[in-house]
CSV table of C-alpha atoms in Angstrom, one decimal:
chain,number,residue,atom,x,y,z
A,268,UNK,CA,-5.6,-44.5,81.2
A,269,UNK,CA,-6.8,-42.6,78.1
A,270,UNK,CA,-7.9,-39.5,77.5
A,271,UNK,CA,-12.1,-39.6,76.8
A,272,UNK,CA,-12.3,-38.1,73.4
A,273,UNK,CA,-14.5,-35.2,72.9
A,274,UNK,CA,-16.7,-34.8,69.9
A,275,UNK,CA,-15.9,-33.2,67.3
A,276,UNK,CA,-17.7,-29.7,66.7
A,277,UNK,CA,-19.9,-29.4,63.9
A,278,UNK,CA,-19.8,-25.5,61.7
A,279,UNK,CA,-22.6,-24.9,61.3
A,280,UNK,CA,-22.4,-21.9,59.4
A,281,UNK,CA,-19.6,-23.1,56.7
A,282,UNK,CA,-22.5,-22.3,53.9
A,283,UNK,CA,-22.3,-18.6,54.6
A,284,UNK,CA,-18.6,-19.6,52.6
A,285,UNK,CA,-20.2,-20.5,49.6
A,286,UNK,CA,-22.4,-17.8,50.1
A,287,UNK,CA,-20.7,-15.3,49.7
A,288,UNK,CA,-18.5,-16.2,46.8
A,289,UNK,CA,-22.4,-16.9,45.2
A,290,UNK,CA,-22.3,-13.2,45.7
A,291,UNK,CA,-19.6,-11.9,44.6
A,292,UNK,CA,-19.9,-13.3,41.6
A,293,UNK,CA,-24.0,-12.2,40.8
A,294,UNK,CA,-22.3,-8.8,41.8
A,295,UNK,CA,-19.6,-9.1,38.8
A,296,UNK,CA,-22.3,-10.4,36.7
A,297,UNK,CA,-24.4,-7.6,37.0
A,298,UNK,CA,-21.2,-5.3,36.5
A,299,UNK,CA,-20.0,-6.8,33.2
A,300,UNK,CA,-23.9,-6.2,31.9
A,301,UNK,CA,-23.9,-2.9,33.4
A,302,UNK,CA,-21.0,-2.2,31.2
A,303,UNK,CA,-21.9,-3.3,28.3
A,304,UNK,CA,-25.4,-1.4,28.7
A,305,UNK,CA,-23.0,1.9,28.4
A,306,UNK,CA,-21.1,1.0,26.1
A,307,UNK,CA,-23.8,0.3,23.6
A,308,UNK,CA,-26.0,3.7,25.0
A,309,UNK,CA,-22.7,6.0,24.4
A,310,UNK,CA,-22.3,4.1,20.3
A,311,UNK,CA,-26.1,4.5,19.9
A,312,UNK,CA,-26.0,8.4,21.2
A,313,UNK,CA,-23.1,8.6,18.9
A,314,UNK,CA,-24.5,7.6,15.6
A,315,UNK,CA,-27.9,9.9,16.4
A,316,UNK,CA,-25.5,12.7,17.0
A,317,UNK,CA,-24.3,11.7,13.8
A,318,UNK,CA,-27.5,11.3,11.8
A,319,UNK,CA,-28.7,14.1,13.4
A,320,UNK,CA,-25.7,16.8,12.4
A,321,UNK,CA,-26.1,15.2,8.7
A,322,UNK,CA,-29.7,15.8,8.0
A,323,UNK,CA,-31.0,18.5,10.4
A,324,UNK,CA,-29.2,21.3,8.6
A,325,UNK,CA,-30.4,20.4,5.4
A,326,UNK,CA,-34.3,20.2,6.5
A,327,UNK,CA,-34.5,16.3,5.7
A,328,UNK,CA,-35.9,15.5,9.5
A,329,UNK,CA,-38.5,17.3,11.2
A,330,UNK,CA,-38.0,18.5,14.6
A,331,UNK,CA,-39.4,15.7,17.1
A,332,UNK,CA,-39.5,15.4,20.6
A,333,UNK,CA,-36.1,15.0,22.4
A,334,UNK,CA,-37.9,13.5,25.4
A,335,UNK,CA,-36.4,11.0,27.2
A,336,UNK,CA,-33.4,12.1,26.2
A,337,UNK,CA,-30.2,10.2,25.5
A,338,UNK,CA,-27.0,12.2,27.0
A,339,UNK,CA,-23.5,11.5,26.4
A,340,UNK,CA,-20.9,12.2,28.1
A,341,UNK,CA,-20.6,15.9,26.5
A,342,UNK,CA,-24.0,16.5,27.9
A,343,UNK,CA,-25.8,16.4,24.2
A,344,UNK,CA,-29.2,14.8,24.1
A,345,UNK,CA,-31.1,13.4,21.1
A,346,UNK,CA,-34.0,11.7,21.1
A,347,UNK,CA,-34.4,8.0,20.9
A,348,UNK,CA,-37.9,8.4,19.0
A,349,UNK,CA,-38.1,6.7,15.1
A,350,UNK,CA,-36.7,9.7,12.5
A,351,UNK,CA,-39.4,11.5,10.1
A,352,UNK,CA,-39.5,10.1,6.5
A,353,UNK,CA,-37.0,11.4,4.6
A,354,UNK,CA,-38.3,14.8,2.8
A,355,UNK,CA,-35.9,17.0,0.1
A,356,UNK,CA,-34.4,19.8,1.5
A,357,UNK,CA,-36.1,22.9,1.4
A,358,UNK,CA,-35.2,24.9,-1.9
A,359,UNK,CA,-33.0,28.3,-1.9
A,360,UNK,CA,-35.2,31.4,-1.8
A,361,UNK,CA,-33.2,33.4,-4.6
A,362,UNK,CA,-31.3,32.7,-7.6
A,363,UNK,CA,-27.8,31.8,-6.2
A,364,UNK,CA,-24.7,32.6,-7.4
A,365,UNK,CA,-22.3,29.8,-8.7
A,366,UNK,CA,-20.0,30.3,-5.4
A,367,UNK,CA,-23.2,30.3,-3.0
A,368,UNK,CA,-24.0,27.2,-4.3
A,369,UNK,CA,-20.4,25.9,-4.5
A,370,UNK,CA,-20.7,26.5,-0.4
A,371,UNK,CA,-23.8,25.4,0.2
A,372,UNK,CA,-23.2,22.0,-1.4
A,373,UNK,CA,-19.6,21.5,0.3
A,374,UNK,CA,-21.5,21.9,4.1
A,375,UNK,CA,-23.7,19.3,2.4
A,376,UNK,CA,-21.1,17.1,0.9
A,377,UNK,CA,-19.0,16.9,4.0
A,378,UNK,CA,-22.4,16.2,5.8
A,379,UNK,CA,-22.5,12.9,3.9
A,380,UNK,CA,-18.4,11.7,4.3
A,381,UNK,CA,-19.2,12.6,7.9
A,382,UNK,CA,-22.2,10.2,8.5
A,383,UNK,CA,-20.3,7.3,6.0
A,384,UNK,CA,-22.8,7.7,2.9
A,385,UNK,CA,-20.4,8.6,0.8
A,386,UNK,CA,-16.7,8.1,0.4
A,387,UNK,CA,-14.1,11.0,0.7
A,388,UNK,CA,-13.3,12.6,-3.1
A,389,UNK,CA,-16.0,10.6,-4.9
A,390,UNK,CA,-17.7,14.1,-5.5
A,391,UNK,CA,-15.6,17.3,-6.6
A,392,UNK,CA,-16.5,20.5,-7.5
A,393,UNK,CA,-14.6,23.3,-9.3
A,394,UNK,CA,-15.8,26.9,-11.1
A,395,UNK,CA,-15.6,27.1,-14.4
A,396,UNK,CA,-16.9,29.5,-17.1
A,397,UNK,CA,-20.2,27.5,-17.7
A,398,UNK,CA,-21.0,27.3,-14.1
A,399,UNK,CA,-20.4,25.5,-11.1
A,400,UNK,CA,-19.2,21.8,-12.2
A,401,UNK,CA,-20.2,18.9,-9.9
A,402,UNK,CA,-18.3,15.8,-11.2
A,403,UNK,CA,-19.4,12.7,-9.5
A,404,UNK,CA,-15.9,10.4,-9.8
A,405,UNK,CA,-16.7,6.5,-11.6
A,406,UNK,CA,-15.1,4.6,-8.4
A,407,UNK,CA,-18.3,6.5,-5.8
A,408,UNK,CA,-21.4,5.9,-8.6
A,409,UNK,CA,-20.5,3.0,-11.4
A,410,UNK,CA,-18.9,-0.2,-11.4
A,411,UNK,CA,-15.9,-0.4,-13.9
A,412,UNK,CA,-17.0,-0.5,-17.3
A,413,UNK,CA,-21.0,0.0,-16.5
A,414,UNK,CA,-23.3,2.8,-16.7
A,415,UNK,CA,-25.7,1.3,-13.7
A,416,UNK,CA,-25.1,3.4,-11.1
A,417,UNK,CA,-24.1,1.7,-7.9
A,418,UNK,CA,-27.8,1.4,-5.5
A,419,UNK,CA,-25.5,2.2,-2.6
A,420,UNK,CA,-25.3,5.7,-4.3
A,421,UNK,CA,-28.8,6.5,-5.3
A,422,UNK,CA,-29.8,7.8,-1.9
A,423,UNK,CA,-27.2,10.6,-1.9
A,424,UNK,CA,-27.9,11.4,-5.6
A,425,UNK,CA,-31.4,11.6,-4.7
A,426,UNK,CA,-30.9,13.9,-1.9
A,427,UNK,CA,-28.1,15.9,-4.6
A,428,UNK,CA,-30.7,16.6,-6.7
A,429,UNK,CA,-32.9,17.9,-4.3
A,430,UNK,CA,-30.5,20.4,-3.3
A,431,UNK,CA,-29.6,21.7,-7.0
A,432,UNK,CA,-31.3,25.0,-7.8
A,433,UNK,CA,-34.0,24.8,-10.5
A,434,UNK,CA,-31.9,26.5,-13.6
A,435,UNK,CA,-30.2,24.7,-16.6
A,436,UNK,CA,-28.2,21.5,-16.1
A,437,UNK,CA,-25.9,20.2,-18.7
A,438,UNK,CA,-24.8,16.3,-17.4
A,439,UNK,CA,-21.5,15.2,-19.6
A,440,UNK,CA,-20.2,11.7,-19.5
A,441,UNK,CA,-16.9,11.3,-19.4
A,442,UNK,CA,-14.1,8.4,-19.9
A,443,UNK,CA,-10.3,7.7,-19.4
A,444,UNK,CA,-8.1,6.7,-23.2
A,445,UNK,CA,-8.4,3.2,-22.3
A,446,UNK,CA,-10.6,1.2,-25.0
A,447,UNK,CA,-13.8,-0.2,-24.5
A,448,UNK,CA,-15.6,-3.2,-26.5
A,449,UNK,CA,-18.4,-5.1,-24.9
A,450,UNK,CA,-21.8,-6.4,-25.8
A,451,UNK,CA,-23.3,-3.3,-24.5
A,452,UNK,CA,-21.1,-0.5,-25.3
A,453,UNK,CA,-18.6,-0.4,-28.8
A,454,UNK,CA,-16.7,2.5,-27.6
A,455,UNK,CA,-15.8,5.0,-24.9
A,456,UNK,CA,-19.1,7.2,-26.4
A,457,UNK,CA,-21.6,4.9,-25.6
A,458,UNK,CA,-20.4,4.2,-21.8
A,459,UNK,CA,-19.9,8.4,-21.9
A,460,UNK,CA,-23.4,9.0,-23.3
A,461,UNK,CA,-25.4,5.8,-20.9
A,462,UNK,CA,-23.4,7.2,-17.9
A,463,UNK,CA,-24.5,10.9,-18.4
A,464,UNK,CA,-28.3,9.6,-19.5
A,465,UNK,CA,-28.6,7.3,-16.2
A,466,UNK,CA,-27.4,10.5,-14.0
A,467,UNK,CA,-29.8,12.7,-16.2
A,468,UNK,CA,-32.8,10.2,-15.2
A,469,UNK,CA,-32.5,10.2,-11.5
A,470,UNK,CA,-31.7,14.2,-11.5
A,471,UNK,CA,-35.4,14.5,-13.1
A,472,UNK,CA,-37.1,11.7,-10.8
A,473,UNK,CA,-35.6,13.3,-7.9
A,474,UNK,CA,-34.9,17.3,-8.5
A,475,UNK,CA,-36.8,20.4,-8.6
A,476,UNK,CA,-35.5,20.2,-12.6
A,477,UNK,CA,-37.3,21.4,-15.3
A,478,UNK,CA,-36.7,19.0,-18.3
A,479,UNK,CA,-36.4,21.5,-20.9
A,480,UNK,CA,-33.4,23.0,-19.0
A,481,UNK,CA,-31.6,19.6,-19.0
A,482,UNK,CA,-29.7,18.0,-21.7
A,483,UNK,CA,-27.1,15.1,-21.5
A,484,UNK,CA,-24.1,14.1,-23.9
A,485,UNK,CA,-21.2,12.1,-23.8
A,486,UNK,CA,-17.4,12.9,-24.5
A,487,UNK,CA,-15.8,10.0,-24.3
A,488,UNK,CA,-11.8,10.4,-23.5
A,489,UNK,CA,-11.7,13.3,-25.5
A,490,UNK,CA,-12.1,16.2,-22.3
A,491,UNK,CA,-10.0,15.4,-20.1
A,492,UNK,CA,-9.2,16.9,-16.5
A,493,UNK,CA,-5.9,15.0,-16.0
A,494,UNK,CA,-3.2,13.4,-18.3
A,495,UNK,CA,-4.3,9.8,-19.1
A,496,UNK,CA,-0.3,8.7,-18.6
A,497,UNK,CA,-0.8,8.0,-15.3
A,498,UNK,CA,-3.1,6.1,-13.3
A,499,UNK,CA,-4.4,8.7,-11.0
A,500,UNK,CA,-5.1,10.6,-13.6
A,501,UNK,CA,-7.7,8.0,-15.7
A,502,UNK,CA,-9.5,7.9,-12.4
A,503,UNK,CA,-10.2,11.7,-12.5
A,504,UNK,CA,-11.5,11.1,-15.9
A,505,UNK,CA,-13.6,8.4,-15.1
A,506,UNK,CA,-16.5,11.3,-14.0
A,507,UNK,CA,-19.9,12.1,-15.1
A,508,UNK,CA,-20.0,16.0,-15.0
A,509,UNK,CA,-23.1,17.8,-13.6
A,510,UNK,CA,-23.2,21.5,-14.8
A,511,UNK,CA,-25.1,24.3,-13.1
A,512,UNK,CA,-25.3,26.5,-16.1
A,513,UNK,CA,-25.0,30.5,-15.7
A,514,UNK,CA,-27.5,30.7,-18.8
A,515,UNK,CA,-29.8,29.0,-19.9
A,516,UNK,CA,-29.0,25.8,-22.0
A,517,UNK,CA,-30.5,27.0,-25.6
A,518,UNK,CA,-27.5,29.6,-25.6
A,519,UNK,CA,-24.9,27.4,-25.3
């Protein structure tokens, strides 16, 4: 005689299965997003840390409300409000000397390679009888063989020239041996003399300048800082030259 077969039990809780795999994985959802929300808080506190060490110093954002904060992980907070227009610097309260100056505009310079808006050796400087020589290098400010300065670049001159102090300028134009014959410029002195013009204009448009203490030439091959013979030196020559004159220009 056979066995009576009993029925077979029914789980009724097998969903609680599915379940909980539903909710492990809305819990590593949410953890991947929380993740990413970090790592897009700490790059953001990053680049206002960076914008922040770049212009404060030099006076070109006003002070603003740092609440809410943003902290990172070195406990430094900066505020997530919109920055102030940008304003020039305010201007040196004495007559500086070449070498204050010089320092002055390295802090600034490094500023600006820091926070990316310019690259690294596109502006020198260097003491030299006449003054303090600025030379602003072809490869940060023209494109080869043009005197329109790069737009990229305008923002940095602008702020440059609102940091020079309000004596005599002398901007020189300067080339590399190599010849030049195009529709716009016959020689080496015409690119010299646009290039040194174009940098004259936005020094004026942009600077606490005084026109009749600015003047502008162009010098072609003929003063050169490095021996044309080698490649790195034609790219030192490829400069325009902005002169902070120890006299006025008239006694030059």
């Amino acid at each position: 005689m056979s066995k009576k077969k009993h029925p077979e039990h029914v789980n009724h809780e097998r969903w609680l299965v599915s379940y909980a795999d539903f909710i492990t994985l809305l819990f590593a959802f949410f953890v991947v997003l929380f993740a990413s929300s970090q790592s897009d808080k700490k790059k953001q506190v990053k680049l206002s840390v960076a914008m922040q060490s770049a212009f404060t110093p030099l006076g070109t954002f006003d002070a603003h409300s740092k609440i809410p904060p943003l902290s990172d992980v070195s406990g430094a907070a900066v505020s997530d409000a919109a920055p102030a227009a940008l304003t020039p610097p305010i201007p040196s309260t004495h007559l500086e000397t070449p070498e204050e100056t010089q320092r002055r505009l390295t802090k600034f310079l490094a500023q600006q390679v820091a926070a990316g808006n310019i690259r690294p050796g596109s502006i020198t400087m260097r003491i030299t009888p006449d003054g303090l020589v600025i030379s602003l290098h072809e490869a940060g400010f023209f494109p080869s063989g043009s005197a329109e300065v790069r737009a990229a670049s305008i923002p940095v001159l602008s702020l440059l020239a609102a940091t020079l102090p309000a004596g005599p300028l002398r901007v020189e134009g300067h080339t590399d041996n190599v010849p030049i014959h195009t529709a716009q410029f016959a020689t080496n002195w015409e690119l010299s003399t646009a290039r040194a013009t174009a940098i004259a204009r936005l020094l004026l448009e942009h600077g606490p300048i005084d026109p009749v203490n600015l003047s502008a030439a162009g010098y072609a091959e003929f003063h050169p800082v490095a021996s044309n013979a080698t490649e790195d030196g034609r790219t030192q020559n490829r400069r325009v030259d902005i002169i902070l004159l120890r006299h006025p220009a008239a006694s030059q």
